[in-house]
Coordinates of N, CA and C and ligand atoms in Angstrom, one line a residue:
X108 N 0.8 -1.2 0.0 CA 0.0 0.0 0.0 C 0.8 1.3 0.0
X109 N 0.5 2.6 0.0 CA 1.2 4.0 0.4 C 1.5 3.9 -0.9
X110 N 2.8 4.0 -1.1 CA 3.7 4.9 -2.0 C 4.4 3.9 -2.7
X111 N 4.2 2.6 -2.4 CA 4.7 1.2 -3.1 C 3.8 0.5 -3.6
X112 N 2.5 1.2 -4.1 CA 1.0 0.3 -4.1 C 1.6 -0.3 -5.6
X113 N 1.8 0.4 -6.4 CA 2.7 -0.3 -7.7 C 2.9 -1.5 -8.1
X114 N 4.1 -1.4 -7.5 CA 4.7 -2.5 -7.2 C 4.7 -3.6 -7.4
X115 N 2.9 -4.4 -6.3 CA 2.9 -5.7 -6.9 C 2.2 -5.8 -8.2
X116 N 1.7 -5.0 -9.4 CA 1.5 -4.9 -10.3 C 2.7 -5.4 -11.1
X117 N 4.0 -4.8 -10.6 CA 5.1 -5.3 -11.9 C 5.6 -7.0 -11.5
X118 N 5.3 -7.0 -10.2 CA 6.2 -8.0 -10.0 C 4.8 -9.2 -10.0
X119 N 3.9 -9.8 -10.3 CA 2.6 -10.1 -10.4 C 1.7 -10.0 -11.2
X120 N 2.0 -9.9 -12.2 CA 0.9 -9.1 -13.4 C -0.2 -10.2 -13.3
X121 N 0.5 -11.1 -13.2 CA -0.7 -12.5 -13.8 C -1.5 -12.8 -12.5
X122 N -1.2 -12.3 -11.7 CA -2.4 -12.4 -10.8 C -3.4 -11.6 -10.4
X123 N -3.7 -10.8 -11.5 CA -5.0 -10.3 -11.1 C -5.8 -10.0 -12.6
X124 N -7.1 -9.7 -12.4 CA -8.1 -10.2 -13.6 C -8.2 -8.8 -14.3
X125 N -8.4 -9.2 -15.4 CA -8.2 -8.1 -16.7 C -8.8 -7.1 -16.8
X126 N -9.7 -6.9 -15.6 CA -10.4 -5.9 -15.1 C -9.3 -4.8 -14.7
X127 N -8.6 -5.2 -14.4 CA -7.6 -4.4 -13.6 C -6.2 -4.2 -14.3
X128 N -5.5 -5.3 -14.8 CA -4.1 -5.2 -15.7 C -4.6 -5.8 -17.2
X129 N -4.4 -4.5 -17.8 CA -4.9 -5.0 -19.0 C -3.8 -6.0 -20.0
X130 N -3.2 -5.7 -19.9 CA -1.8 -6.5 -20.4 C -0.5 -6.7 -20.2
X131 N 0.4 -7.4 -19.9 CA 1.3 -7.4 -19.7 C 2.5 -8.1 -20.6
X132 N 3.9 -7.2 -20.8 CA 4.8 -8.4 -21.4 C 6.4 -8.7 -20.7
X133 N 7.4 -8.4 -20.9 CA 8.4 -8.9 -20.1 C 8.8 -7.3 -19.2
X134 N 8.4 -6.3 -20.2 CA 8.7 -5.3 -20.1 C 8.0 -3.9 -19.4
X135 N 7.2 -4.3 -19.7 CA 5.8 -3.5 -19.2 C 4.2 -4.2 -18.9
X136 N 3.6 -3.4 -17.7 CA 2.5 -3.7 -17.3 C 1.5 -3.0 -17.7
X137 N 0.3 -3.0 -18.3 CA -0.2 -1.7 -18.1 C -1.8 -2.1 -17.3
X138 N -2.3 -1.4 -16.7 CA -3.3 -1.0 -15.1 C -4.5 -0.1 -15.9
X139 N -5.5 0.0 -15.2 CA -6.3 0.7 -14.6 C -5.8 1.5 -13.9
X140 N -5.9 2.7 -13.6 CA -5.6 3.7 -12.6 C -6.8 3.1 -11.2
X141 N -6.5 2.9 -9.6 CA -7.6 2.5 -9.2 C -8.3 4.0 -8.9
X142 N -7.9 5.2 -9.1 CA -8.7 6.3 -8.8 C -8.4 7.4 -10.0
X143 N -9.5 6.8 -10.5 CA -9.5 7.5 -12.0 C -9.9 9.0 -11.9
X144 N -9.1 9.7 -12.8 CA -9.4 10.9 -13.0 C -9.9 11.5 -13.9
X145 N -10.3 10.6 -14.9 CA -10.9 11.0 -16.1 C -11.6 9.5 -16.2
X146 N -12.7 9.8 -17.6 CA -13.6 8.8 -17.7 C -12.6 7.4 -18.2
X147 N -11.4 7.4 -18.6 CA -10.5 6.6 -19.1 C -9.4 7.1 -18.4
X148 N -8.1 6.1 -17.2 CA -7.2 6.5 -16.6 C -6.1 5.2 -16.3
X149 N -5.5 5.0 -17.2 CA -5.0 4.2 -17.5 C -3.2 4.2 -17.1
X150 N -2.0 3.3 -16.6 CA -0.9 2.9 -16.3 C -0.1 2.5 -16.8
X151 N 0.8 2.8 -17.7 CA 2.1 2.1 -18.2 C 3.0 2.3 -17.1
X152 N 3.2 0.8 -17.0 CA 4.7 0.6 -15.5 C 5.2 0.1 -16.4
X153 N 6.9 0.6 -16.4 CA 7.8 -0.3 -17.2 C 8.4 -1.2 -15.6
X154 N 8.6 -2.2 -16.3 CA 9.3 -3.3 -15.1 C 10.8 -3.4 -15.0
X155 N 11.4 -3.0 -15.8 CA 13.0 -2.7 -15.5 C 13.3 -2.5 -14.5
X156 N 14.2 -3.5 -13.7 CA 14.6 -3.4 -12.0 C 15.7 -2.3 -12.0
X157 N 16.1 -1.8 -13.0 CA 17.3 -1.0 -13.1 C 16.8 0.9 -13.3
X158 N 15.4 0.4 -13.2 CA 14.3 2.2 -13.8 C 13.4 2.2 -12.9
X159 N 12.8 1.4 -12.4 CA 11.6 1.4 -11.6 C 11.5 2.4 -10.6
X160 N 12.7 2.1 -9.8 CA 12.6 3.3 -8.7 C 13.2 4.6 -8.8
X161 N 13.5 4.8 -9.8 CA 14.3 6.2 -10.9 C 12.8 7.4 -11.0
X162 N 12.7 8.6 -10.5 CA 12.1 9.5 -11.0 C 12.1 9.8 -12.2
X163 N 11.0 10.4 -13.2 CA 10.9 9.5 -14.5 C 11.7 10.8 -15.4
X164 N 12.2 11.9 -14.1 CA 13.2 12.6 -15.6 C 14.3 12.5 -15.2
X165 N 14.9 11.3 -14.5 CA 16.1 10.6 -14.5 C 16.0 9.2 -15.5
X166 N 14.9 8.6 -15.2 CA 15.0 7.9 -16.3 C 15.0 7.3 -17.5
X167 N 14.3 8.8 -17.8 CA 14.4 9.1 -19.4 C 15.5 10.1 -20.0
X168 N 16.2 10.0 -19.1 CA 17.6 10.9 -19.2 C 18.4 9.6 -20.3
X169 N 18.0 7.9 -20.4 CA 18.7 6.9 -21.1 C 17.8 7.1 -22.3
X170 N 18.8 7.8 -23.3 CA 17.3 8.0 -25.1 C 17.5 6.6 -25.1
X171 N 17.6 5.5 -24.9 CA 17.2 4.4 -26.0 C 16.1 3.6 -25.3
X172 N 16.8 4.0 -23.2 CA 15.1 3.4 -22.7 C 14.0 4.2 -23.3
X173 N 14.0 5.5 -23.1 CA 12.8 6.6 -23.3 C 12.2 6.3 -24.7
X174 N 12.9 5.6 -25.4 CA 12.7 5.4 -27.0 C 11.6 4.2 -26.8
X175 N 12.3 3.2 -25.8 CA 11.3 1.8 -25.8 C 9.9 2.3 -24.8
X176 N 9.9 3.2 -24.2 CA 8.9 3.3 -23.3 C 8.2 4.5 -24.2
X177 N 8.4 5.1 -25.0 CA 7.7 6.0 -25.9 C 6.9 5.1 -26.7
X178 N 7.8 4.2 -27.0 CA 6.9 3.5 -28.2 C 5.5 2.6 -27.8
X179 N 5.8 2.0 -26.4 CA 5.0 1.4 -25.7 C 3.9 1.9 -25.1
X180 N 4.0 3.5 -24.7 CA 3.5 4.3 -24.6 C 2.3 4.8 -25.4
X181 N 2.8 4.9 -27.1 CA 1.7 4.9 -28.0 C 0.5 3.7 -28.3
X182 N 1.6 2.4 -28.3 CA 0.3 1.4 -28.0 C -0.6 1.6 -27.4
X183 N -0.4 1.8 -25.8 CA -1.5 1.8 -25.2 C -2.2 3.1 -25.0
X184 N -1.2 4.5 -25.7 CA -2.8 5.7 -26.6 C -3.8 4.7 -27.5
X185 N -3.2 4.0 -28.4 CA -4.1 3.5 -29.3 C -5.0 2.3 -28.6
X186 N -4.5 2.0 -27.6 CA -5.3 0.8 -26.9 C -6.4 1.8 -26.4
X187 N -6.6 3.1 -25.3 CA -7.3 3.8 -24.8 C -8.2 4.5 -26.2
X188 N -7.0 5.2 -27.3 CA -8.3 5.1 -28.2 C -9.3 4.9 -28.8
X189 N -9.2 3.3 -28.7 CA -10.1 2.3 -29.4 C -11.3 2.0 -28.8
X190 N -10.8 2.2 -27.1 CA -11.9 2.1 -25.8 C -12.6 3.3 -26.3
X191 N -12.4 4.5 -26.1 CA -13.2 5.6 -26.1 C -14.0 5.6 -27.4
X192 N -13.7 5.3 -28.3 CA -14.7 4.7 -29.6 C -15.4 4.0 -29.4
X193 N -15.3 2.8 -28.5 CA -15.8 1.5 -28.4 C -17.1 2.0 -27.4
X194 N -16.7 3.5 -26.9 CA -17.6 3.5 -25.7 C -18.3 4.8 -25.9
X195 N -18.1 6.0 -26.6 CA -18.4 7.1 -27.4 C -18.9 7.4 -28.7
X196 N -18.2 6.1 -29.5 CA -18.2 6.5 -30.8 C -20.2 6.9 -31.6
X197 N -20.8 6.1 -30.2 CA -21.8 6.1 -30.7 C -22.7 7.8 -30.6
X198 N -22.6 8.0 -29.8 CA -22.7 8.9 -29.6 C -22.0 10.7 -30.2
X199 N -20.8 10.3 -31.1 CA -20.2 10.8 -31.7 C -20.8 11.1 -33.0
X200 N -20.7 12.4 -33.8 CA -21.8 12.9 -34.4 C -20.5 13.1 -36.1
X201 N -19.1 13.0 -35.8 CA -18.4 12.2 -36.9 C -18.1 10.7 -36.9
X202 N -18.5 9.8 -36.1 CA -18.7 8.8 -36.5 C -19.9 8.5 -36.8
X203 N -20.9 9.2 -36.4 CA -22.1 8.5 -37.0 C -22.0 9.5 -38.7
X204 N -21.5 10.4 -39.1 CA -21.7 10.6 -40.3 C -20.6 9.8 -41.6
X205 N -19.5 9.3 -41.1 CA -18.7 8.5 -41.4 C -19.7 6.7 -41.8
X206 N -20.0 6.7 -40.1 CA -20.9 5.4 -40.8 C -22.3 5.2 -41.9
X207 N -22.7 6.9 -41.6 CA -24.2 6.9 -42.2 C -23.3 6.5 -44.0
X208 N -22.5 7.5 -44.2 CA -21.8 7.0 -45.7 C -21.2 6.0 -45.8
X209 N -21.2 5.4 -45.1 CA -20.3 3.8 -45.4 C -21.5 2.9 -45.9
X210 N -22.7 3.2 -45.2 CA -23.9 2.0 -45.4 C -24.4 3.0 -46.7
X211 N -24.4 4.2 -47.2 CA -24.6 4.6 -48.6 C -24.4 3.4 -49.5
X212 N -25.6 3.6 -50.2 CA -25.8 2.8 -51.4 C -25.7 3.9 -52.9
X213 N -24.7 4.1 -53.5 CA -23.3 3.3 -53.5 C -22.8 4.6 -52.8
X214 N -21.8 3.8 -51.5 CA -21.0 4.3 -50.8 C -20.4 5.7 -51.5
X215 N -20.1 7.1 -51.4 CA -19.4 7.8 -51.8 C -17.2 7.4 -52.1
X216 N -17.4 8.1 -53.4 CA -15.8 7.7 -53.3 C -14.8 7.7 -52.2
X217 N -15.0 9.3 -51.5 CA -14.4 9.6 -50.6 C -15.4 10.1 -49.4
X218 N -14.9 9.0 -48.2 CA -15.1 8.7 -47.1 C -14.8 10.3 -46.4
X219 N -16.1 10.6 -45.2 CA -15.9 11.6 -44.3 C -14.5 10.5 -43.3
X220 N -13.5 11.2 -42.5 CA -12.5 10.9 -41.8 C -13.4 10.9 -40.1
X221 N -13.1 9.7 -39.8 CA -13.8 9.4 -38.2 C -13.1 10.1 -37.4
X222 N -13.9 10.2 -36.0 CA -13.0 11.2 -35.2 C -11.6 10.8 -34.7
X223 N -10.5 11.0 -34.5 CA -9.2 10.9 -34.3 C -9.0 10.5 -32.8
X224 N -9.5 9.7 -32.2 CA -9.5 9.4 -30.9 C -8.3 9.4 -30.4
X225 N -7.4 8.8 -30.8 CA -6.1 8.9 -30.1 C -5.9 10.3 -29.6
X226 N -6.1 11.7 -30.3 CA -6.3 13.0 -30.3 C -7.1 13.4 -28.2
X227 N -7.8 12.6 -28.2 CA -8.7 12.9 -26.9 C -7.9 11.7 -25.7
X228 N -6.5 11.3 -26.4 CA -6.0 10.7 -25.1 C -4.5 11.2 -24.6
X229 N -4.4 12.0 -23.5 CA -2.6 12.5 -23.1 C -2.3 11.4 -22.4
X230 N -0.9 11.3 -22.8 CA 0.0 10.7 -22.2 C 1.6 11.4 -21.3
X231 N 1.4 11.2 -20.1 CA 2.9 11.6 -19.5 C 2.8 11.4 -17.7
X232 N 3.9 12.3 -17.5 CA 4.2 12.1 -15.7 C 3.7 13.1 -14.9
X233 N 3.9 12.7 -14.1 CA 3.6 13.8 -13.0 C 5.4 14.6 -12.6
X234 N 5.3 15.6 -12.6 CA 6.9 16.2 -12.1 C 7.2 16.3 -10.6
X235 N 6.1 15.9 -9.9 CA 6.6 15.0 -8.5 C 5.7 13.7 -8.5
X236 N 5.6 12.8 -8.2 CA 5.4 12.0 -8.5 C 4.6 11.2 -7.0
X237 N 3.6 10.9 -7.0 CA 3.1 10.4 -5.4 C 3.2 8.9 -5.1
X238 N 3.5 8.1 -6.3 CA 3.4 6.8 -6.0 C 5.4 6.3 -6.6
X239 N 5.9 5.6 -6.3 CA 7.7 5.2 -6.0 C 7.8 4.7 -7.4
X240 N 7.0 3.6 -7.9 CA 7.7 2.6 -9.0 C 7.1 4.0 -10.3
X241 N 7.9 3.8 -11.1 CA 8.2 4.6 -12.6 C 6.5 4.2 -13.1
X242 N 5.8 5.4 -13.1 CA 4.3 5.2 -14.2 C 4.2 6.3 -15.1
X243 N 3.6 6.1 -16.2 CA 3.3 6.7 -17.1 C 1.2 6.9 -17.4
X244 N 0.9 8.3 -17.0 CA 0.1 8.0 -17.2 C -0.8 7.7 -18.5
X245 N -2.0 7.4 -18.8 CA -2.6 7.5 -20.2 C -4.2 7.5 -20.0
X246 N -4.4 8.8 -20.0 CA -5.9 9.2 -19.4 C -6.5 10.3 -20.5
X247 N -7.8 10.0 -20.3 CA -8.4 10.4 -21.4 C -8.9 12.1 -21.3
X248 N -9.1 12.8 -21.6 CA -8.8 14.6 -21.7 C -10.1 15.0 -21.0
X249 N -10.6 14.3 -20.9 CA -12.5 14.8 -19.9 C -12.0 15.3 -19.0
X250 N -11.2 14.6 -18.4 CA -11.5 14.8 -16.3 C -12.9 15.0 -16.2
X251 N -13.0 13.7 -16.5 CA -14.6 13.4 -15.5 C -14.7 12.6 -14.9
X252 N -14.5 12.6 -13.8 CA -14.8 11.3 -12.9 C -14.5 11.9 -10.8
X253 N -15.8 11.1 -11.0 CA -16.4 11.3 -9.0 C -14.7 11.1 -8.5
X254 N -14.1 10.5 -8.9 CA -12.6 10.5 -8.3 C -11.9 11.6 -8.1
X255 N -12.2 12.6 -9.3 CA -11.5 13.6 -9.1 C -12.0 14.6 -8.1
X256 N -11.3 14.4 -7.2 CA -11.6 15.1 -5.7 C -11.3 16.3 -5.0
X257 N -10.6 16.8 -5.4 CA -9.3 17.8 -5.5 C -8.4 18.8 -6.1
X258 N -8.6 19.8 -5.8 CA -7.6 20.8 -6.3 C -6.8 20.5 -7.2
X259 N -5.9 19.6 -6.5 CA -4.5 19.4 -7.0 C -4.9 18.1 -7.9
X260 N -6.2 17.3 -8.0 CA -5.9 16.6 -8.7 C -6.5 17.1 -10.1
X261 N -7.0 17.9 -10.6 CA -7.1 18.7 -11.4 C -6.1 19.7 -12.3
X262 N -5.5 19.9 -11.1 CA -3.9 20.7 -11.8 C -3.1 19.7 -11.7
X263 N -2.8 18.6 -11.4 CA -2.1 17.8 -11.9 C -2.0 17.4 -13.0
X264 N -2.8 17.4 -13.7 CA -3.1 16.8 -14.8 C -3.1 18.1 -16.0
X265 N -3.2 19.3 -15.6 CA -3.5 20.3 -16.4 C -3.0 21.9 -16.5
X266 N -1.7 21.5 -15.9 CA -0.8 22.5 -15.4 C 0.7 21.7 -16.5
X267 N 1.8 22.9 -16.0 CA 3.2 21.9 -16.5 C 3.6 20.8 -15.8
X268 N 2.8 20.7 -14.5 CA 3.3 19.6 -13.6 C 2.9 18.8 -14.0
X269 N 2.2 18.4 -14.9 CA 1.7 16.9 -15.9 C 2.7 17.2 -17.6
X270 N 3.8 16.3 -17.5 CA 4.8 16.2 -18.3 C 4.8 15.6 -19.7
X271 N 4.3 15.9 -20.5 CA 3.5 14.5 -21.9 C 5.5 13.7 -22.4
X272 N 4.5 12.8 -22.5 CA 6.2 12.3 -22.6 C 6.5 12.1 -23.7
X273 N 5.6 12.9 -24.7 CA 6.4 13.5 -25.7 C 7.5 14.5 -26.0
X274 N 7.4 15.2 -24.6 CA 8.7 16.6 -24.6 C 9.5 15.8 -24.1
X275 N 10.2 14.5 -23.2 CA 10.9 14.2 -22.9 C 11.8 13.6 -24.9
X276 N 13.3 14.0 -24.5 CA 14.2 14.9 -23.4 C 13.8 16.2 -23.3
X277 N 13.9 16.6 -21.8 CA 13.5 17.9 -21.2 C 15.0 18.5 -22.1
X278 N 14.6 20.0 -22.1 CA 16.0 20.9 -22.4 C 16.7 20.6 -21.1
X279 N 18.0 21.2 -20.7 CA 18.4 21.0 -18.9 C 18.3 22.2 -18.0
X280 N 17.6 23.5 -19.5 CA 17.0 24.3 -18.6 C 15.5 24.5 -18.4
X281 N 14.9 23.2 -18.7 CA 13.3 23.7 -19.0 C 12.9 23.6 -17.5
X282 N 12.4 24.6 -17.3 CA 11.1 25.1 -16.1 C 10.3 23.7 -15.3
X283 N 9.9 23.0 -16.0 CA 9.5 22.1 -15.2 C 10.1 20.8 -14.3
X284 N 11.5 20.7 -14.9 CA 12.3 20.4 -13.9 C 12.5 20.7 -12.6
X285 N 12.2 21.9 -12.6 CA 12.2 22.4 -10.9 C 10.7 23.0 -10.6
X286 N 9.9 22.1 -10.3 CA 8.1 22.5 -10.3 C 8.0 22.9 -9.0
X287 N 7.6 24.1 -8.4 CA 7.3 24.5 -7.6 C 5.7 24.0 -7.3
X288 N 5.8 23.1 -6.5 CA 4.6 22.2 -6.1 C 3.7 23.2 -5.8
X289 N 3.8 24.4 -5.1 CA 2.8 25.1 -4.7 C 2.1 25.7 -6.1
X290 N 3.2 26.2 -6.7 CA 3.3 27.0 -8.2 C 1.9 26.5 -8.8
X291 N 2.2 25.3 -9.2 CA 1.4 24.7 -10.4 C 0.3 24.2 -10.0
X292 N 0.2 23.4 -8.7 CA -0.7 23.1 -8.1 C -1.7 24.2 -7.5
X293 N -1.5 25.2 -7.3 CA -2.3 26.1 -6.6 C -2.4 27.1 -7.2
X294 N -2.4 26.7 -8.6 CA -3.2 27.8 -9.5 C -4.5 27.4 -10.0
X295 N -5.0 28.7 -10.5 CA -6.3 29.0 -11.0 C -6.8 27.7 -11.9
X296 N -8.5 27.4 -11.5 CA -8.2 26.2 -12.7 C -8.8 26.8 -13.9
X297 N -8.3 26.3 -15.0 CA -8.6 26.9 -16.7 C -9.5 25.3 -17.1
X298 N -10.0 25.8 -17.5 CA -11.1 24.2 -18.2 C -10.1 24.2 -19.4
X299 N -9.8 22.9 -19.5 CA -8.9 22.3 -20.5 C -9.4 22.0 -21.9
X300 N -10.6 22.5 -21.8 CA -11.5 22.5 -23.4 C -11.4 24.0 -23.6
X301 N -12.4 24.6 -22.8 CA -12.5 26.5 -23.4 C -12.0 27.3 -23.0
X302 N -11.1 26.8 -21.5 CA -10.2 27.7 -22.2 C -10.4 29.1 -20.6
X303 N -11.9 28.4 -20.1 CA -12.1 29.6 -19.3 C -11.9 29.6 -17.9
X304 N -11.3 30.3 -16.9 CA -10.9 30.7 -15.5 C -11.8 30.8 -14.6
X305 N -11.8 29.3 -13.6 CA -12.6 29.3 -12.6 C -12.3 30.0 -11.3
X306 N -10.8 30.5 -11.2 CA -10.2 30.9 -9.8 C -10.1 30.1 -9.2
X307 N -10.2 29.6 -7.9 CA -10.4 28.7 -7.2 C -11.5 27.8 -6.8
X308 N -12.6 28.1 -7.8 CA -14.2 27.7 -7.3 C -14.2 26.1 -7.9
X309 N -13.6 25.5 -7.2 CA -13.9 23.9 -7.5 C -15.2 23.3 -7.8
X310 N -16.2 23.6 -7.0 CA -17.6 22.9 -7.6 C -18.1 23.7 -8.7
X311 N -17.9 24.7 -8.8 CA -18.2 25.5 -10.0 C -17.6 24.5 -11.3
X312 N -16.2 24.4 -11.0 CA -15.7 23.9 -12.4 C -16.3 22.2 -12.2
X313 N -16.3 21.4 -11.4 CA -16.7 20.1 -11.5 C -18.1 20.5 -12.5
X314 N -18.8 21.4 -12.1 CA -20.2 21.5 -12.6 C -20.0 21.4 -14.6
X315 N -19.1 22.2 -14.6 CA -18.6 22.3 -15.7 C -18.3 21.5 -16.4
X316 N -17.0 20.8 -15.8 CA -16.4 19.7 -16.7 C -17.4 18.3 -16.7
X317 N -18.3 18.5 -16.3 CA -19.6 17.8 -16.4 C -20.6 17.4 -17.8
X318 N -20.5 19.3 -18.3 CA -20.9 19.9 -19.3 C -20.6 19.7 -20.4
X319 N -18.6 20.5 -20.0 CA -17.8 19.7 -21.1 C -17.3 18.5 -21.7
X320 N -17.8 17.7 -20.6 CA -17.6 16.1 -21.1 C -18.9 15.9 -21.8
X321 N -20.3 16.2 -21.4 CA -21.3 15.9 -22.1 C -20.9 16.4 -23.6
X322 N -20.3 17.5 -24.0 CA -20.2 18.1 -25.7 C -19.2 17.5 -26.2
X323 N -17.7 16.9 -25.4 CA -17.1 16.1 -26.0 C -17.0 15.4 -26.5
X324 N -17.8 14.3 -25.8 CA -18.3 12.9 -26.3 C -18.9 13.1 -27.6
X325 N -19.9 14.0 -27.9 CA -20.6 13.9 -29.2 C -20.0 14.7 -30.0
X326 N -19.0 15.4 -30.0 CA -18.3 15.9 -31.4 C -17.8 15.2 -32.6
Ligands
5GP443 P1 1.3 10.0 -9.5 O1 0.7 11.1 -8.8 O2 2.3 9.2 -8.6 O3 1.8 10.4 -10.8 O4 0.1 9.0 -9.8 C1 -0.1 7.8 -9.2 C2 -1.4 7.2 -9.7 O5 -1.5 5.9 -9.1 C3 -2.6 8.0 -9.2 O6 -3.4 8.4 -10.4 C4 -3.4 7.0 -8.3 O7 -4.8 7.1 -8.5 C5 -2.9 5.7 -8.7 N1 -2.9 4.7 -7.7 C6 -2.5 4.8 -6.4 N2 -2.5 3.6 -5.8 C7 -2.9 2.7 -6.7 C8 -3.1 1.3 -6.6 O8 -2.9 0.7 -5.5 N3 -3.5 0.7 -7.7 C9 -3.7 1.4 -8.9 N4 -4.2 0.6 -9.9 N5 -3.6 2.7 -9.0 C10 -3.2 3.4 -7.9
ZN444 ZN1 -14.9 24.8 -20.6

């Protein structure tokens, strides 16, 4: 439990039901998040005994690990993407125009382009980090979910203190290497769709990102 809850995830994958670790291979685990912050909150743990307990902008300080765990990384965007389709698409107002032309009789030459789901999934770290073993998060861009309980768990996710692990390698003088926990965490929250400033009014914005997840889903 605490700050090692990880852990038996890498070293155990196979014992627990697919509810929970969605796949595993020699190299990596990937999880459910158990306190989701968005409607999709998903875990890449790399199992390297030689990275695991490495803070992840030490670890990706090695380009050829960062290279293997980027890559792995995309899989399971595309794994999360396919879910959010599988679970939205219907409700999605370019996939139903994509499909309504596919069942055209005779189909149109050129296909409308379905919505880009991978597009509605970030991937990266946290720049302090609350749990020990090396994770990567892969969570879906809503933040909607009763989980999200908190201040900070909102700017965690939506500040520079959430790191896409596409900018890794950091420059050695980029800014977020040295995250002033209070800094990033205890700013204003901006809804990560429009853009607009709640101040500090938490249920105000929950009310919102409520809203915003309802127009998301259907674009
Ligand atoms: P961090 O803030 O360290 O980047 O994120 C750690 C993540 O691990 C959090 O999103 C938290 O909800 C998740 N978490 C904490 N304990 C457990 C656990 O025991 N099992 C799973 N699956 N996730 C956990
Ligand atoms: Zn908004």
């Amino acid at each position: 439990g605490g700050r090692e809850g990880l852990g038996a995830y890498i070293t155990k994958p196979e014992s627990y039901p697919s509810s929970v670790v969605i796949y595993y291979n020699d190299d990596f685990v990937a999880i459910h998040d158990m306190f989701p912050k968005s409607s999709l909150h998903l875990l890449l743990l790399p199992r390297d005994q030689t990275k695991t307990r490495l803070h992840p902008f030490e670890a990706f300080e090695d380009a050829e690990y960062l290279a293997k765990v980027k890559l792995e990384t995309q899989k399971l965007r595309k794994l999360a993407a396919g879910e959010l389709r599988r679970i939205y698409g219907k409700h999605s107002v370019q996939e139903q125009t994509r499909q309504a032309a596919l069942s055209a009789d005779p189909p149109p030459d050129e296909l409308p382009p379905g919505r880009d789901w991978d597009k509605e999934v970030i991937c990266g770290v946290h720049a302090v980090p609350s749990m020990n073993h090396l994770h990567v998060h892969v969570i879906a861009v809503d933040r909607y979910s009763e989980r999200l309980k908190h201040r900070k768990h909102y700017n965690s996710f939506s500040t520079p203190f959430f790191v896409p692990i596409d900018d890794f390698p950091l420059a050695p003088e980029d800014e977020r290497r040295h995250p002033t926990r209070e800094g990033y965490l205890k700013r204003d929250f901006i809804c990560w769709r429009c853009g607009d400033n709640f101040g500090n009014r938490f249920v105000e914005l929950k009310k919102h990102l409520e809203e915003e997840f309802k127009e998301w889903k259907m674009v």
